[in-house]
């Protein structure tokens, strides 16, 4: 049989296309990967919201408002990309990556937000707890200017304070940050005040949010914290990537040594596999953590399995005396269901894991599920296509290329 | 095939080996339990990275100076990481104090600081969820395999995966290695791998059963032995590639995932062993009994 150059050319074009795409875009993909705190350094803390007063309920709304309050404090720190997630029923997880001053971050987050109303001398007149929950709202004053409307719990107390401080400033502080410094124009009897100033609508709304958030009588208790030095994170990343590289190299040497031509095909599809898994991570914005990388590297080891299953089948068919094209066809067909059954059970386990896992374990489960899906695609589809091209091009004619010895082949 | 090792015939030996290993693990779990990391116990863990290998005894003295009695300090990563653990949930100030102190002690060779603090409630929740997840996953696997194969295969596969998980947990208890949240992820990976490996052999047994339709014990055990032999190269080769990956992680992956990698490696060995030597053997014994029962019934 003559070599069919067209098929062979197609094989090389396909391989070149795959490898060059990977070579050209890998850098971008790596740069766009979201790395977990353990890999880039940073600070994570899990708070539990506890009621300040007896009988108070922690509702989803209260949690959301508290998260907003924390967000506002983080903005004060100037951290880019803070991540806050509410974990019902009563937890809030805060992740700060690349905090320049970890110490300050801990201090600012660790102490509960405190909203105070102070006179000129700094004496605290009222606190956030005097405000009605959700009692601040953006509104307009009598001249039509954007303003903030406040409702207080105790109208009498407010009336007394405003009476005593007419004409003076009552500054509003969130912790030690002055939010606004309105002047009391007249005593306010009904427990409702309007703060006007040169606000835009957005500013007024923001102040109202801050007041509401600061007014939340929620105690935040640190339940878990995790801090990694940026340099240490970098070291972990570097080490795990190095480990991955060595592992993959040994795997390649092994499968090419054992399976020869199909092994080479498998190596190409494994490279595609690794690339596609990273691509899905970027597209789905999966946060890559240390165990995630470990799962990824291990996934490569497992992805080889689908190839090995197929090649062993092919070898078996060849030993039974089938021609190489027939053996490849029968081998890939007969291995398909096995690969399917074996993988679906693992996906099942990973899905359950995802459903029950917490943040870290979830990331791991997601990595596992996508690794399997992609491994299915590359091992079953890509490996088959490439191998078939080679076989149909009539270049893979010797059983030795498949790691089958001549004397093993029986008579049909 | 030139090699013809009798996997089914040695089943009693395999059962005995597993019983001894699991027995030792369970005994150790009952007597000394697991060396729980701070993920499952209240406490603080501090990792200090240093550029040169450090003297652990010296570091212990430094911790004593800061007022910690009998501090638990060990080193990792060729002595370049100092790991301090205490059952006490240290507050921010104390952690900061430690950081500052060691920055002074090590000066320029101070390379990094990592701190972790966890409330035991969270750890217990994680562990509970992991156990629920494992049980649910087992049920899911049983259902799927029952539909695709038969329930005997399903139960045998699940017994094998529980064996693997228990083996690794037992080993960690015997060796008193620290167990953290990532360990749960390792166990779950092991379970996934174990099932995967077992199913491949079962798949082959099923295929051969359809062709051979065995009537005697000899036929049945030959079907299983042939199935194992036909998939043996695949089992070994897949096991090897996964071990390559796991070993690379263990050797080069850094301190933070060392135990994770170790758990994986142990689990991969257990997974390959249980697929070859336990799962099919459990199945074949069970299958033979039910075949005999079917045979007896018309006679009665």
XYZ file of C-alpha atoms in Angstrom:
712
model
C 0.000 0.000 0.000
C 1.260 3.400 -0.920
C 1.595 6.211 1.534
C -1.266 8.646 1.148
C 0.442 11.951 1.406
C -2.785 13.948 1.689
C -3.783 12.252 4.909
C -0.314 12.538 6.293
C -0.209 16.224 5.441
C -3.562 16.691 7.147
C -2.160 15.027 10.252
C 0.810 17.354 10.339
C -1.310 20.425 9.628
C -3.658 19.468 12.456
C -0.833 18.854 14.904
C 0.921 22.063 13.851
C -2.317 24.012 14.248
C -2.930 22.612 17.715
C 0.614 23.133 18.926
C 0.935 26.641 17.509
C -2.404 27.734 18.966
C -1.222 26.465 22.296
C 2.175 28.091 21.963
C 0.687 31.431 20.993
C -2.093 31.714 23.542
C -0.791 29.884 26.600
C 0.844 32.991 27.986
C -2.434 34.910 27.833
C -4.307 32.082 29.452
C -1.808 31.768 32.255
C -1.999 35.495 32.875
C -5.770 35.392 33.035
C -5.978 32.540 35.501
C -7.448 33.510 38.812
C -5.029 32.278 41.407
C -6.158 31.425 44.892
C -4.765 33.189 47.902
C -2.481 30.276 48.645
C -0.738 30.893 45.326
C -0.442 34.637 45.201
C -0.499 35.610 48.812
C -3.246 37.367 50.615
C -5.650 37.119 53.384
C -8.910 35.319 53.884
C -11.235 35.477 56.803
C -14.555 33.837 57.485
C -16.868 35.809 59.727
C -19.908 34.616 61.511
C -22.563 37.262 62.032
C -23.968 37.063 65.526
C -26.820 39.060 66.942
C -25.849 41.911 69.218
C -29.122 41.854 71.056
C -31.152 38.899 72.146
C -33.960 37.899 69.855
C -32.453 39.596 66.861
C -32.579 37.525 63.684
C -29.795 37.276 61.143
C -31.766 37.505 57.924
C -30.328 37.256 54.403
C -30.914 41.003 54.137
C -28.932 41.708 57.275
C -26.107 39.555 55.920
C -26.128 41.312 52.581
C -26.048 44.704 54.296
C -23.191 43.571 56.499
C -21.286 42.409 53.445
C -21.877 45.832 51.944
C -20.523 47.424 55.077
C -17.406 45.276 54.875
C -17.048 46.154 51.215
C -17.046 49.813 52.149
C -14.309 49.302 54.671
C -12.226 47.369 52.175
C -12.570 50.262 49.764
C -10.993 52.394 52.428
C -7.994 50.070 52.326
C -7.688 50.513 48.586
C -7.541 46.797 47.890
C -8.239 45.836 44.330
C -10.538 42.940 43.616
C -11.737 42.108 47.081
C -13.964 39.089 47.113
C -16.859 38.897 49.489
C -19.210 36.020 49.541
C -22.200 35.498 51.760
C -22.490 31.943 52.989
C -25.923 31.412 54.484
C -27.203 31.158 57.072
C -24.827 33.479 58.889
C -21.363 33.650 57.376
C -19.425 36.050 55.261
C -16.140 35.152 53.618
C -13.726 37.920 52.744
C -10.756 37.355 50.495
C -8.160 39.992 49.936
C -5.440 39.148 47.505
C -2.232 41.067 47.254
C -2.918 43.336 50.210
C -0.004 45.741 50.482
C -0.338 46.002 54.232
C -1.720 42.802 55.646
C -1.505 44.129 59.176
C -3.758 47.059 58.466
C -6.203 44.885 56.573
C -6.590 42.588 59.527
C -7.115 45.459 61.891
C -9.635 47.290 59.740
C -11.634 44.170 58.976
C -11.282 42.591 62.343
C -12.889 45.354 64.340
C -16.614 45.707 63.768
C -17.745 48.730 61.778
C -18.758 51.483 64.099
C -20.902 54.363 63.041
C -20.861 57.400 65.310
C -22.259 60.923 65.350
C -19.881 63.298 67.063
C -19.777 66.924 68.078
C -16.870 69.281 67.294
C -14.861 68.069 70.240
C -15.195 64.479 69.082
C -17.610 63.485 71.808
C -19.883 60.667 70.638
C -23.498 61.816 70.670
C -25.131 58.924 68.913
C -24.033 55.576 67.527
C -25.192 53.434 64.653
C -27.425 51.589 67.064
C -29.535 54.663 67.578
C -30.504 54.536 63.934
C -33.464 52.489 62.881
C -32.453 49.464 60.861
C -32.558 50.482 57.226
C -33.548 53.917 58.462
C -31.368 55.895 56.088
C -32.496 56.643 52.563
C -31.571 58.908 49.739
C -34.102 61.727 49.391
C -34.322 65.397 48.414
C -34.402 68.412 50.677
C -36.881 71.286 50.394
C -34.745 73.001 47.747
C -34.756 69.834 45.643
C -31.134 69.010 46.344
C -30.176 65.368 46.896
C -30.062 64.615 50.604
C -30.150 61.749 53.063
C -33.157 61.045 55.253
C -32.591 59.436 58.644
C -34.985 57.749 61.032
C -33.999 57.287 64.635
C -35.220 54.797 67.181
C -35.619 57.218 70.024
C -37.198 60.498 68.929
C -36.960 62.069 72.409
C -33.253 61.412 72.729
C -32.641 62.861 69.275
C -34.754 65.902 70.060
C -32.756 66.522 73.226
C -29.395 66.209 71.472
C -30.356 68.386 68.528
C -31.767 71.008 70.906
C -28.475 71.113 72.773
C -26.397 71.367 69.598
C -28.319 73.786 67.404
C -26.025 75.641 65.049
C -23.184 73.238 65.605
C -21.682 70.466 63.544
C -22.720 66.879 64.104
C -20.145 64.894 62.123
C -20.825 61.356 61.013
C -17.979 58.889 61.313
C -17.583 55.350 60.106
C -14.837 54.183 62.419
C -12.376 57.052 62.166
C -13.403 58.195 58.710
C -15.554 61.307 58.558
C -18.369 60.608 56.143
C -20.175 63.905 56.403
C -20.292 66.911 58.703
C -23.784 68.375 58.665
C -24.775 71.362 60.791
C -27.842 71.108 62.994
C -30.099 73.972 61.981
C -32.918 73.445 64.450
C -34.104 70.945 67.081
C -35.669 67.877 65.510
C -38.642 66.579 67.478
C -40.024 63.657 65.461
C -36.916 61.484 65.191
C -36.524 62.144 61.495
C -33.669 64.153 60.132
C -32.540 65.309 56.746
C -28.843 65.677 56.019
C -28.331 68.023 53.146
C -25.158 69.222 51.623
C -23.607 69.447 48.249
C -24.385 65.838 47.456
C -24.911 64.289 44.087
C -27.610 61.617 44.010
C -24.909 58.920 44.008
C -23.094 60.426 46.955
C -26.291 60.710 48.931
C -27.167 57.146 48.142
C -23.709 55.964 49.134
C -23.917 57.799 52.413
C -27.338 56.289 53.064
C -25.905 52.836 52.379
C -22.995 53.502 54.676
C -25.305 54.699 57.412
C -27.524 51.658 57.046
C -24.562 49.353 57.017
C -22.966 51.056 59.979
C -26.248 50.895 61.783
C -26.375 47.134 61.614
C -26.241 45.718 65.083
C -24.329 42.631 64.029
C -21.329 41.244 65.747
C -18.768 39.728 63.431
C -16.806 36.855 64.897
C -13.770 35.561 63.062
C -14.266 31.850 62.554
C -11.386 31.089 60.299
C -8.501 32.997 58.899
C -5.794 32.269 56.470
C -2.898 34.486 55.531
C -0.186 33.735 53.039
C 2.788 35.864 52.315
C 2.961 36.869 48.658
C 6.485 35.466 48.351
C 5.396 32.181 49.873
C 2.438 31.966 47.507
C 4.758 32.522 44.591
C 7.046 29.773 45.845
C 4.128 27.336 46.128
C 3.019 28.186 42.604
C 6.505 27.745 41.220
C 7.039 24.461 43.045
C 3.756 22.950 41.989
C 4.287 23.965 38.366
C 7.760 22.476 38.469
C 6.345 19.286 39.943
C 3.739 19.217 37.203
C 6.366 19.643 34.524
C 8.488 16.769 35.810
C 5.457 14.546 36.251
C 4.224 15.203 32.732
C 7.667 14.670 31.210
C 7.992 11.265 32.859
C 4.492 10.356 31.705
C 5.345 11.325 28.119
C 8.578 9.360 28.121
C 6.729 6.397 29.533
C 3.810 6.304 27.112
C 5.950 7.009 24.056
C 8.395 4.339 25.175
C 5.636 1.830 25.755
C 3.117 2.620 23.044
C 5.414 4.109 20.410
C 3.375 5.816 17.693
C 0.057 5.866 19.579
C 2.005 7.071 22.607
C 3.191 10.041 20.602
C -0.382 10.742 19.545
C -1.445 10.468 23.178
C 1.236 12.962 24.211
C -0.050 15.467 21.677
C -3.613 15.023 22.855
C -2.456 15.320 26.464
C -0.881 18.661 25.678
C -4.188 19.689 24.130
C -5.911 18.341 27.233
C -3.827 20.412 29.603
C -4.368 23.482 27.458
C -8.140 23.018 27.251
C -8.471 22.442 30.979
C -6.650 25.692 31.675
C -8.823 27.412 29.085
C -12.018 26.209 30.773
C -10.618 27.425 34.074
C -10.181 30.894 32.601
C -13.551 30.903 30.841
C -15.430 29.744 33.925
C -13.329 31.876 36.210
C -12.332 28.952 38.385
C -10.009 30.039 41.150
C -6.918 27.917 40.979
C -5.670 26.807 44.366
C -2.815 24.564 45.360
C -4.983 21.452 45.664
C -6.574 22.511 42.370
C -3.192 22.403 40.657
C -2.516 19.053 42.270
C -5.831 17.766 40.932
C -4.939 19.153 37.525
C -1.582 17.378 37.445
C -3.106 14.192 38.732
C -5.836 14.616 36.110
C -3.187 14.389 33.422
C -2.130 11.058 34.871
C -5.725 9.908 34.823
C -6.391 11.296 31.366
C -3.697 8.975 30.065
C -5.941 6.139 31.212
C -8.432 6.648 28.407
C -5.599 6.452 25.895
C -4.095 3.414 27.544
C -7.455 1.640 27.563
C -7.812 2.281 23.862
C -4.275 1.263 22.954
C -4.400 -1.912 24.969
C -7.569 -2.830 23.159
C -5.970 -2.080 19.811
C -2.967 -4.215 20.695
C -5.251 -7.018 21.729
C -7.109 -6.868 18.446
C -3.794 -6.892 16.586
C -2.634 -9.921 18.509
C -5.807 -11.641 17.431
C -4.595 -11.156 13.893
C -6.608 -8.145 12.778
C -5.031 -5.753 10.324
C -3.852 -2.488 11.790
C -6.716 -0.349 10.441
C -9.264 -2.928 11.563
C -7.622 -3.242 14.969
C -7.610 0.521 15.473
C -11.251 0.696 14.521
C -12.369 -2.189 16.697
C -10.111 -1.153 19.579
C -11.387 2.395 19.774
C -14.980 1.268 19.444
C -14.759 -1.401 22.114
C -12.892 0.768 24.577
C -15.404 3.584 24.335
C -18.053 2.262 26.713
C -15.477 1.215 29.255
C -13.989 4.704 29.244
C -17.463 6.149 29.522
C -18.537 3.975 32.455
C -15.294 4.461 34.322
C -15.397 8.237 33.960
C -19.050 8.799 34.688
C -18.675 7.211 38.109
C -15.848 9.605 38.937
C -17.896 12.555 37.702
C -20.675 11.363 39.952
C -18.369 11.422 42.951
C -17.042 14.857 42.022
C -20.544 16.273 41.548
C -21.557 15.157 45.016
C -18.354 16.664 46.324
C -19.174 19.946 44.645
C -22.628 20.006 46.146
C -21.408 19.462 49.685
C -18.002 21.026 49.590
C -16.977 24.411 50.894
C -15.076 26.976 48.853
C -11.745 25.159 48.633
C -13.110 21.682 48.114
C -15.548 23.012 45.540
C -12.774 24.420 43.422
C -11.175 21.020 43.546
C -14.393 19.280 42.505
C -14.907 21.680 39.615
C -11.349 21.061 38.435
C -11.941 17.335 38.604
C -15.218 17.438 36.667
C -13.818 19.593 33.892
C -10.625 17.584 33.747
C -12.654 14.468 33.130
C -14.903 16.118 30.562
C -11.930 17.508 28.674
C -9.992 14.267 28.972
C -12.936 12.506 27.433
C -12.940 14.942 24.547
C -9.212 14.791 23.866
C -8.623 11.107 24.540
C -11.674 9.818 22.774
C -12.009 12.344 19.975
C -8.622 13.907 19.303
C -6.479 10.811 19.856
C -8.770 8.820 17.619
C -8.769 11.390 14.837
C -4.998 11.716 14.860
C -4.395 7.991 15.051
C -6.901 7.306 12.281
C -5.244 9.866 10.038
C -1.911 8.153 10.507
C -3.364 4.726 9.921
C -5.294 5.783 6.829
C -2.229 7.535 5.493
C -0.664 4.062 5.481
C 2.363 5.150 7.461
C 1.617 3.030 10.510
C 2.176 -0.320 8.899
C 4.432 -2.164 11.275
C 2.956 -3.666 14.475
C 6.160 -2.579 16.169
C 4.961 0.979 15.917
C 2.179 -0.002 18.295
C 4.491 -1.831 20.638
C 3.265 -5.228 19.419
C 5.901 -7.864 18.676
C 5.515 -9.929 15.538
C 5.549 -13.263 17.355
C 2.650 -12.189 19.576
C 0.312 -11.978 16.623
C -1.854 -15.037 16.322
C -3.512 -16.388 13.218
C -6.949 -15.093 12.433
C -0.858 -15.048 27.716
C 2.342 -16.419 29.100
C 1.672 -15.228 32.630
C -1.187 -16.910 34.357
C -1.338 -15.817 37.890
C -4.402 -17.060 39.751
C -5.934 -13.879 41.168
C -9.163 -15.578 42.214
C -7.466 -18.555 43.830
C -5.456 -16.269 46.103
C -8.555 -14.419 47.259
C -8.400 -15.661 50.837
C -4.838 -14.404 51.106
C -5.883 -10.990 49.754
C -8.849 -10.793 52.113
C -6.520 -11.664 54.982
C -3.929 -9.030 53.989
C -6.607 -6.360 53.726
C -8.232 -7.430 56.975
C -4.905 -7.160 58.779
C -4.053 -3.782 57.267
C -7.519 -2.326 57.839
C -7.636 -3.904 61.305
C -4.367 -2.225 62.229
C -5.667 1.073 60.863
C -8.961 0.835 62.747
C -7.177 -0.203 65.933
C -4.897 2.788 65.615
C -7.884 5.041 64.947
C -9.547 3.747 68.108
C -6.437 4.007 70.261
C -4.630 7.109 69.082
C -7.080 8.577 66.600
C -6.011 10.968 63.905
C -3.468 13.710 64.263
C -5.969 16.402 63.422
C -4.652 19.611 61.932
C -6.079 22.896 63.039
C -8.746 22.557 60.349
C -10.568 20.148 62.615
C -9.449 21.416 65.957
C -9.394 24.890 67.235
C -5.969 26.363 66.874
C -3.409 28.275 64.927
C -0.788 27.126 62.507
C 2.072 29.348 61.479
C 4.525 28.532 58.701
C 7.686 30.576 58.601
C 9.833 30.260 55.497
C 13.518 30.802 55.781
C 16.158 30.934 53.107
C 18.546 28.583 54.887
C 17.739 25.441 56.829
C 16.827 26.355 60.382
C 17.623 24.828 63.731
C 14.316 23.545 65.111
C 15.597 23.375 68.697
C 16.716 26.976 68.458
C 13.317 27.976 67.064
C 11.599 26.174 69.931
C 13.579 28.268 72.352
C 12.488 31.405 70.551
C 8.860 30.368 70.939
C 9.479 29.667 74.625
C 10.837 33.171 74.944
C 7.509 34.435 73.612
C 5.745 32.524 76.351
C 4.686 29.292 74.657
C 5.355 26.247 76.785
C 6.491 23.088 75.013
C 5.824 24.578 71.609
C 5.012 22.166 68.784
C 7.542 23.096 66.146
C 8.713 21.030 63.234
C 10.506 21.788 60.021
C 9.722 20.904 56.456
C 11.013 21.447 52.985
C 14.644 20.581 53.711
C 14.426 22.521 56.933
C 13.521 25.728 55.176
C 10.027 25.964 56.582
C 9.279 26.171 60.255
C 5.836 24.937 61.213
C 4.449 26.003 64.536
C 1.148 24.691 65.767
C -0.855 25.407 68.840
C -4.292 24.382 70.028
C -4.853 27.930 71.096
C -6.624 30.211 68.618
C -4.120 33.046 68.732
C -5.463 36.511 68.191
C -4.098 38.948 65.667
C -1.741 40.652 68.082
C -0.076 37.413 69.129
C 0.377 36.299 65.534
C 1.877 39.658 64.707
C 4.184 39.384 67.668
C 5.448 36.026 66.429
C 5.919 37.352 62.926
C 7.874 40.365 64.129
C 9.964 38.285 66.496
C 11.069 35.847 63.825
C 11.660 38.601 61.343
C 14.166 39.900 63.846
C 15.640 36.509 64.660
C 16.199 35.494 61.060
C 16.833 38.930 59.666
C 17.599 38.756 55.967
C 16.975 35.055 55.677
C 13.329 35.483 56.705
C 11.482 34.634 53.530
C 7.792 34.379 54.235
C 5.031 33.986 56.737
C 1.812 32.065 56.525
C -0.844 31.834 59.135
C -4.023 29.864 59.475
C -6.621 29.888 62.167
C -9.815 27.944 62.248
C -12.730 27.500 64.544
C -13.369 23.793 65.146
C -17.024 24.210 64.212
C -15.988 24.858 60.633
C -13.667 21.859 60.563
C -16.305 19.544 61.991
C -18.750 20.803 59.406
C -16.246 20.066 56.655
C -15.585 16.579 57.927
C -19.291 15.880 58.314
C -19.981 17.135 54.805
C -17.155 14.995 53.447
C -18.578 11.868 55.070
C -22.058 12.663 53.774
C -20.554 13.353 50.351
C -18.728 10.022 50.368
C -21.849 8.119 51.360
C -23.976 9.897 48.774
C -21.347 9.371 46.104
C -21.289 5.691 47.047
C -25.045 5.470 46.680
C -24.841 7.251 43.335
C -22.153 4.853 42.137
C -24.163 1.855 43.330
C -27.225 3.094 41.461
C -25.323 3.803 38.273
C -23.396 0.543 38.263
C -26.545 -1.387 39.148
C -28.313 0.073 36.154
C -25.380 -0.443 33.784
C -24.118 -3.732 35.255
C -25.657 -5.495 38.205
C -25.873 -4.705 41.884
C -23.201 -7.230 42.882
C -20.660 -5.330 40.834
C -21.854 -2.092 42.379
C -21.554 -3.268 45.951
C -18.163 -4.855 45.307
C -16.886 -1.619 43.731
C -18.115 0.425 46.690
C -16.580 -2.008 49.183
C -13.284 -1.636 47.338
C -13.452 2.146 47.444
C -14.307 2.153 51.145
C -11.338 -0.163 51.641
C -9.051 2.315 49.904
C -10.345 5.313 51.820
C -10.132 3.462 55.119
C -6.660 2.193 54.311
C -5.306 5.704 53.766
C -7.086 7.106 56.806
C -5.740 4.201 58.851
C -2.225 4.722 57.527
C -2.372 8.393 58.490
C -3.490 7.364 61.957
C -0.721 4.765 62.369
C 1.938 7.200 61.184
C 0.257 10.070 63.051
C 0.535 12.364 60.025
C -1.345 15.605 60.180
C -4.825 15.528 58.671
C -6.213 18.771 57.246
C -8.999 19.833 54.924
C -6.944 19.090 51.842
C -6.719 15.499 53.086
C -10.460 15.225 52.469
C -9.885 16.231 48.866
C -7.179 13.560 48.626
C -9.507 10.865 49.972
C -12.190 11.864 47.517
C -9.727 11.741 44.606
C -8.695 8.285 45.743
C -12.318 7.213 45.756
C -12.778 8.514 42.224
C -9.670 6.722 41.027
C -10.550 3.505 42.816
C -13.979 3.286 41.208
C -12.554 4.131 37.816
C -10.013 1.361 38.081
C -12.484 -1.216 39.352
C -15.089 -0.473 36.711
C -12.635 -1.185 33.895
C -12.079 -4.725 35.167
C -15.781 -5.279 35.824
C -16.532 -4.104 32.336
C -14.304 -6.843 30.974
C -15.808 -9.473 33.267
C -19.256 -8.553 32.046
C -18.161 -8.776 28.447
C -16.659 -12.234 28.975
C -19.656 -13.433 30.988
C -21.853 -12.742 27.986
C -19.569 -14.823 25.776
C -18.760 -17.681 28.117
C -21.858 -18.137 30.305
C -19.984 -20.087 32.996
C -21.668 -22.954 34.813
C -19.002 -24.205 37.211
C -16.784 -22.501 39.760
C -13.789 -23.245 37.528
C -15.439 -21.495 34.578
C -16.449 -18.533 36.682
C -13.083 -18.044 38.297
C -11.397 -18.442 34.915
C -13.580 -15.652 33.513
C -12.466 -13.365 36.321
C -8.818 -14.342 36.034
C -8.817 -13.860 32.273
C -10.532 -10.490 32.670
C -7.947 -9.348 35.173
C -5.112 -10.542 32.953
C -6.520 -8.864 29.903
C -6.756 -5.557 31.708
C -3.655 -6.055 33.840
C -1.228 -4.188 31.588
C -3.696 -1.321 31.434
C -4.124 -1.333 35.229
C -0.387 -1.282 35.775
C 0.332 1.317 33.116
C -2.418 3.654 34.243
C -1.374 3.151 37.843
C 2.194 4.000 36.854
C 1.317 7.228 35.042
C -0.827 8.400 37.922
C 1.919 7.477 40.350
C 4.403 9.465 38.241
C 2.186 12.505 38.646
C 1.614 11.858 42.344
C 5.283 11.221 43.023
C 6.302 14.401 41.218
C 3.891 16.326 43.428
C 5.246 14.611 46.511
C 8.881 15.272 45.654
C 8.690 18.732 44.120
C 5.260 20.100 45.011
C 6.287 21.897 48.159
C 5.525 21.569 51.821
C 1.878 22.612 51.756
C 0.770 19.647 49.669
C 3.284 17.069 50.867
C 0.785 15.098 52.938
C -1.846 15.567 50.282
C 0.517 13.948 47.763
C 1.443 11.208 50.204
C -2.221 10.405 50.797
C -2.726 10.290 47.038
C 0.213 7.949 46.526
C -0.944 5.572 49.256
C -4.454 5.724 47.844
C -3.299 5.006 44.303
C -1.475 1.891 45.457
C -4.476 0.808 47.514
C -6.802 1.584 44.594
C -4.837 -0.536 42.129
C -4.485 -3.345 44.656
C -8.155 -3.384 45.590
C -9.268 -3.340 41.974
C -7.053 -6.299 41.098
C -7.216 -8.306 44.281
C -10.375 -7.453 46.182
C -13.254 -6.122 44.118
C -13.421 -8.968 41.596
C -12.828 -11.521 44.336
C -15.728 -10.210 46.408
C -17.869 -10.293 43.310
C -16.897 -13.801 42.266
C -17.619 -15.319 45.679
C -20.983 -13.610 45.839
C -21.866 -14.428 42.260
C -21.008 -18.098 42.741
C -23.219 -18.363 45.814
C -26.171 -16.853 44.024
C -25.556 -19.120 41.016
C -25.683 -22.142 43.269
C -28.862 -20.916 44.888
C -30.484 -20.567 41.490
C -29.318 -24.076 40.657
C -30.720 -25.548 43.879
C -34.085 -23.928 43.591
C -35.559 -26.035 40.772
C -34.275 -29.188 42.493
C -36.124 -28.422 45.699
